[in-house]
């Protein structure tokens, strides 16, 4: 993408119409004329975020320049096609005619601080390859899926636990049934005359058990349908549309109204359809209930006959009948529990499949970052050494693990580093699913009882935040200083800026916008390294800089020098053009070099 024009309405730069060239563009002028403001208006207009912290500072700056009613419009070219991007001071996001690749923009403060934190250094590396950002978006999508599935997994585990608890008495009841059957057989041997009544009663009891199961299952379906009808009715709410004036808004309002009418009709149809189903279910429940009542009456009649023969036999048959109904319901619950287990296994497999895709993306991103590191070292060594340690930043993983364990009552803080180092999230999911306590204990070097308590707790909660925690590569830069490499954390501000700018200027794939890159840099670096890098990258793509240093536009052979001026209330363009145009020469001589004589002296010096 090439930025062609910046237009501003209202505010300090009201009426500004600023053209940019394809190569090197340099904003010049005295202090307070708005050079930094132009940079921040470009950032605001294109919706470019900060690589370092304090991401809202730039938006606040731009909004203060535009004031409440202002607007910035940027015209650009991408792949030969024109693009217009517009954003008012009140807009949360820019509006564009099509997708556009955002440039890289750095404020003075970002140049100073971007290399100080791990995320900033990694962002510098990632800015070289747009595909990395695309892959990170894929990770965001996959993480959303994992969080959703993990919540389902946790809920289904709780439901399974409740089902298993309700079937805990199944075996003891089964044993009691066998005892009653043996007693029944003894009674039958004593009195054969009870056989017919007993056979009839047994048959009725079996049928009653089957009907009880059917009623239980149908009632569950009825509850689900009732909830669905309630939900559908909650969706069927009136739509109130405001009155619109523009034809586009009126047309949209009509489309929305028609869409709502169609949706309302569909919802009404679904409500009627589900209510019809409820009526059929209620009819079936009534029919089965009546049948059950009739069978229970027959059972009582046969039981009375049996009681006439033997009071004890009747008591046994009564208990046996009730017991069989309970066992039949528990058998049904056991089948439901097995279905729940199968569902849990399917969800687990789905999560592991997505985690495998996440791992593949991380490997791909790490490979691309390694290529960028090699590219930087080929161009910047020995002055600057860049390194990448794959998937070594485990802070998010550790924080997520600690957050999930908080409130567990377990001693966990001292084992978190060990878990994050030795157990990947996918393996942690495996251990919580299979409950292989000994394997987990061996993997983290804990006593079995302690590992069991820890894993048991994790298996009962939603560990989605742990599974989706970032596990990032670590990028580091070091500057050669007196034959020793010093990491950026130990460098002065000027040295940090030297490292950051050296890396930034190697990125020739995207438009670069930088506010006063020469700040904190010594003249030797500016003349020998910074200018050379700027000239090299402008052969590939557009560069927009603001500067107080004449070396940058002069030695950089700027395609476009823009002299900004201000009357204290409004900023405007005083002149613009190539470096060799008379007006631009005069500006550089008077504003940036202290006069013609000083400018000539420096020119002779650089030429020698």
Tab-separated table of N, CA and C in Angstrom, residues 215-288:
chain	number	residue	atom	x	y	z
A	215	UNK	N	-42.155	-43.083	30.779
A	215	UNK	CA	-42.629	-41.812	31.345
A	215	UNK	C	-41.459	-40.924	31.766
A	216	UNK	N	-40.428	-41.545	32.322
A	216	UNK	CA	-39.245	-40.774	32.737
A	216	UNK	C	-38.589	-40.100	31.529
A	217	UNK	N	-38.412	-40.881	30.448
A	217	UNK	CA	-37.733	-40.321	29.263
A	217	UNK	C	-38.588	-39.262	28.575
A	218	UNK	N	-39.894	-39.551	28.466
A	218	UNK	CA	-40.780	-38.600	27.783
A	218	UNK	C	-40.873	-37.305	28.579
A	219	UNK	N	-40.885	-37.398	29.909
A	219	UNK	CA	-40.922	-36.188	30.741
A	219	UNK	C	-39.685	-35.324	30.511
A	220	UNK	N	-38.527	-35.999	30.320
A	220	UNK	CA	-37.304	-35.237	30.022
A	220	UNK	C	-37.427	-34.481	28.721
A	221	UNK	N	-38.004	-35.146	27.697
A	221	UNK	CA	-38.212	-34.474	26.404
A	221	UNK	C	-39.190	-33.318	26.565
A	222	UNK	N	-40.218	-33.535	27.363
A	222	UNK	CA	-41.210	-32.477	27.585
A	222	UNK	C	-40.560	-31.250	28.220
A	223	UNK	N	-39.703	-31.456	29.205
A	223	UNK	CA	-39.024	-30.322	29.847
A	223	UNK	C	-38.177	-29.549	28.848
A	224	UNK	N	-37.473	-30.286	27.979
A	224	UNK	CA	-36.632	-29.611	26.972
A	224	UNK	C	-37.484	-28.788	26.018
A	225	UNK	N	-38.625	-29.377	25.571
A	225	UNK	CA	-39.497	-28.652	24.644
A	225	UNK	C	-40.111	-27.428	25.307
A	226	UNK	N	-40.472	-27.576	26.590
A	226	UNK	CA	-41.039	-26.430	27.316
A	226	UNK	C	-40.037	-25.287	27.388
A	227	UNK	N	-38.773	-25.625	27.674
A	227	UNK	CA	-37.725	-24.593	27.702
A	227	UNK	C	-37.537	-23.973	26.328
A	228	UNK	N	-37.622	-24.818	25.281
A	228	UNK	CA	-37.448	-24.290	23.918
A	228	UNK	C	-38.564	-23.318	23.572
A	229	UNK	N	-39.809	-23.651	23.920
A	229	UNK	CA	-40.933	-22.754	23.641
A	229	UNK	C	-40.757	-21.441	24.388
A	230	UNK	N	-40.333	-21.548	25.650
A	230	UNK	CA	-40.104	-20.326	26.436
A	230	UNK	C	-39.039	-19.461	25.792
A	231	UNK	N	-37.962	-20.122	25.306
A	231	UNK	CA	-36.873	-19.368	24.652
A	231	UNK	C	-37.363	-18.717	23.357
A	232	UNK	N	-38.136	-19.463	22.571
A	232	UNK	CA	-38.658	-18.907	21.309
A	232	UNK	C	-39.574	-17.721	21.583
A	233	UNK	N	-40.400	-17.838	22.645
A	233	UNK	CA	-41.289	-16.721	22.966
A	233	UNK	C	-40.507	-15.483	23.408
A	234	UNK	N	-39.362	-15.733	24.065
A	234	UNK	CA	-38.541	-14.581	24.478
A	234	UNK	C	-37.908	-13.893	23.289
A	235	UNK	N	-37.711	-14.649	22.195
A	235	UNK	CA	-37.135	-14.044	20.981
A	235	UNK	C	-38.150	-13.219	20.208
A	236	UNK	N	-39.418	-13.509	20.438
A	236	UNK	CA	-40.487	-12.879	19.646
A	236	UNK	C	-40.864	-11.531	20.278
A	237	UNK	N	-39.916	-10.630	20.294
A	237	UNK	CA	-40.134	-9.303	20.880
A	237	UNK	C	-40.330	-8.272	19.786
A	238	UNK	N	-41.067	-7.210	20.066
A	238	UNK	CA	-41.308	-6.175	19.040
A	238	UNK	C	-40.017	-5.488	18.645
A	239	UNK	N	-39.984	-5.046	17.421
A	239	UNK	CA	-38.838	-4.308	16.899
A	239	UNK	C	-39.226	-2.854	16.718
A	240	UNK	N	-38.484	-1.969	17.326
A	240	UNK	CA	-38.755	-0.546	17.196
A	240	UNK	C	-37.629	0.094	16.414
A	241	UNK	N	-37.951	0.658	15.280
A	241	UNK	CA	-36.964	1.314	14.423
A	241	UNK	C	-37.162	2.818	14.487
A	242	UNK	N	-36.045	3.515	14.585
A	242	UNK	CA	-36.119	4.962	14.587
A	242	UNK	C	-36.427	5.490	13.182
A	243	UNK	N	-36.815	6.711	13.122
A	243	UNK	CA	-37.086	7.339	11.849
A	243	UNK	C	-35.778	7.795	11.229
A	244	UNK	N	-35.567	7.425	9.959
A	244	UNK	CA	-34.338	7.783	9.264
A	244	UNK	C	-34.643	8.789	8.149
A	245	UNK	N	-33.602	9.495	7.767
A	245	UNK	CA	-33.773	10.554	6.766
A	245	UNK	C	-33.137	10.189	5.430
A	246	UNK	N	-31.914	9.646	5.467
A	246	UNK	CA	-31.234	9.351	4.208
A	246	UNK	C	-31.876	8.148	3.531
A	247	UNK	N	-31.762	8.110	2.206
A	247	UNK	CA	-32.358	7.020	1.440
A	247	UNK	C	-31.695	5.686	1.799
A	248	UNK	N	-30.343	5.759	2.019
A	248	UNK	CA	-29.646	4.510	2.359
A	248	UNK	C	-30.165	3.939	3.674
A	249	UNK	N	-30.330	4.841	4.672
A	249	UNK	CA	-30.809	4.362	5.975
A	249	UNK	C	-32.246	3.861	5.893
A	250	UNK	N	-33.087	4.562	5.082
A	250	UNK	CA	-34.493	4.136	4.930
A	250	UNK	C	-34.541	2.753	4.280
A	251	UNK	N	-33.705	2.578	3.257
A	251	UNK	CA	-33.669	1.272	2.583
A	251	UNK	C	-33.228	0.181	3.549
A	252	UNK	N	-32.200	0.513	4.337
A	252	UNK	CA	-31.744	-0.474	5.321
A	252	UNK	C	-32.841	-0.778	6.330
A	253	UNK	N	-33.589	0.281	6.739
A	253	UNK	CA	-34.679	0.092	7.714
A	253	UNK	C	-35.747	-0.840	7.153
A	254	UNK	N	-36.053	-0.669	5.851
A	254	UNK	CA	-37.060	-1.545	5.236
A	254	UNK	C	-36.572	-2.984	5.191
A	255	UNK	N	-35.286	-3.132	4.860
A	255	UNK	CA	-34.738	-4.496	4.819
A	255	UNK	C	-34.806	-5.138	6.196
A	256	UNK	N	-34.406	-4.344	7.229
A	256	UNK	CA	-34.426	-4.866	8.607
A	256	UNK	C	-35.858	-5.223	9.004
A	257	UNK	N	-36.817	-4.344	8.665
A	257	UNK	CA	-38.219	-4.582	9.030
A	257	UNK	C	-38.745	-5.848	8.372
A	258	UNK	N	-38.398	-6.012	7.051
A	258	UNK	CA	-38.862	-7.206	6.350
A	258	UNK	C	-38.228	-8.462	6.936
A	259	UNK	N	-36.903	-8.330	7.239
A	259	UNK	CA	-36.198	-9.465	7.825
A	259	UNK	C	-36.817	-9.837	9.167
A	260	UNK	N	-37.164	-8.802	9.967
A	260	UNK	CA	-37.771	-9.073	11.266
A	260	UNK	C	-39.128	-9.748	11.098
A	261	UNK	N	-39.924	-9.252	10.123
A	261	UNK	CA	-41.257	-9.858	9.866
A	261	UNK	C	-41.104	-11.327	9.512
A	262	UNK	N	-40.113	-11.615	8.628
A	262	UNK	CA	-39.871	-13.005	8.238
A	262	UNK	C	-39.442	-13.841	9.445
A	263	UNK	N	-38.517	-13.241	10.259
A	263	UNK	CA	-38.057	-13.964	11.446
A	263	UNK	C	-39.212	-14.221	12.411
A	264	UNK	N	-40.084	-13.184	12.592
A	264	UNK	CA	-41.205	-13.326	13.517
A	264	UNK	C	-42.143	-14.447	13.066
A	265	UNK	N	-42.373	-14.511	11.740
A	265	UNK	CA	-43.244	-15.561	11.209
A	265	UNK	C	-42.625	-16.935	11.457
A	266	UNK	N	-41.299	-17.003	11.244
A	266	UNK	CA	-40.609	-18.276	11.469
A	266	UNK	C	-40.690	-18.679	12.935
A	267	UNK	N	-40.491	-17.702	13.816
A	267	UNK	CA	-40.535	-17.994	15.250
A	267	UNK	C	-41.934	-18.462	15.654
A	268	UNK	N	-42.972	-17.765	15.116
A	268	UNK	CA	-44.347	-18.171	15.433
A	268	UNK	C	-44.606	-19.602	14.949
A	269	UNK	N	-44.069	-19.910	13.743
A	269	UNK	CA	-44.253	-21.271	13.225
A	269	UNK	C	-43.583	-22.287	14.157
A	270	UNK	N	-42.347	-21.956	14.591
A	270	UNK	CA	-41.629	-22.876	15.484
A	270	UNK	C	-42.366	-23.033	16.816
A	271	UNK	N	-42.929	-21.921	17.318
A	271	UNK	CA	-43.662	-21.999	18.585
A	271	UNK	C	-44.875	-22.915	18.435
A	272	UNK	N	-45.640	-22.690	17.335
A	272	UNK	CA	-46.832	-23.554	17.121
A	272	UNK	C	-46.417	-25.017	16.970
A	273	UNK	N	-45.343	-25.238	16.192
A	273	UNK	CA	-44.902	-26.604	15.953
A	273	UNK	C	-44.500	-27.288	17.265
A	274	UNK	N	-43.748	-26.570	18.104
A	274	UNK	CA	-43.306	-27.148	19.377
A	274	UNK	C	-44.473	-27.332	20.343
A	275	UNK	N	-45.450	-26.414	20.305
A	275	UNK	CA	-46.622	-26.598	21.171
A	275	UNK	C	-47.443	-27.813	20.730
A	276	UNK	N	-47.524	-28.009	19.395
A	276	UNK	CA	-48.202	-29.215	18.905
A	276	UNK	C	-47.504	-30.471	19.426
A	277	UNK	N	-46.154	-30.432	19.402
A	277	UNK	CA	-45.405	-31.574	19.922
A	277	UNK	C	-45.691	-31.774	21.417
A	278	UNK	N	-45.759	-30.656	22.145
A	278	UNK	CA	-46.057	-30.755	23.577
A	278	UNK	C	-47.439	-31.375	23.808
A	279	UNK	N	-48.405	-30.977	22.968
A	279	UNK	CA	-49.747	-31.571	23.100
A	279	UNK	C	-49.691	-33.084	22.883
A	280	UNK	N	-48.929	-33.504	21.841
A	280	UNK	CA	-48.816	-34.940	21.575
A	280	UNK	C	-48.120	-35.655	22.732
A	281	UNK	N	-47.081	-34.993	23.266
A	281	UNK	CA	-46.370	-35.600	24.398
A	281	UNK	C	-47.297	-35.723	25.606
A	282	UNK	N	-48.064	-34.655	25.898
A	282	UNK	CA	-48.997	-34.697	27.029
A	282	UNK	C	-50.040	-35.794	26.842
A	283	UNK	N	-50.527	-35.951	25.602
A	283	UNK	CA	-51.500	-37.021	25.326
A	283	UNK	C	-50.888	-38.392	25.599
A	284	UNK	N	-49.619	-38.537	25.146
A	284	UNK	CA	-48.944	-39.823	25.354
A	284	UNK	C	-48.719	-40.082	26.843
A	285	UNK	N	-48.295	-39.016	27.558
A	285	UNK	CA	-48.087	-39.157	29.011
A	285	UNK	C	-49.389	-39.537	29.706
A	286	UNK	N	-50.496	-38.878	29.326
A	286	UNK	CA	-51.798	-39.211	29.922
A	286	UNK	C	-52.180	-40.646	29.631
A	287	UNK	N	-51.927	-41.070	28.368
A	287	UNK	CA	-52.279	-42.441	27.985
A	287	UNK	C	-51.471	-43.459	28.790
A	288	UNK	N	-50.134	-43.186	28.875
A	288	UNK	CA	-49.288	-44.120	29.627
A	288	UNK	C	-49.636	-44.104	31.120
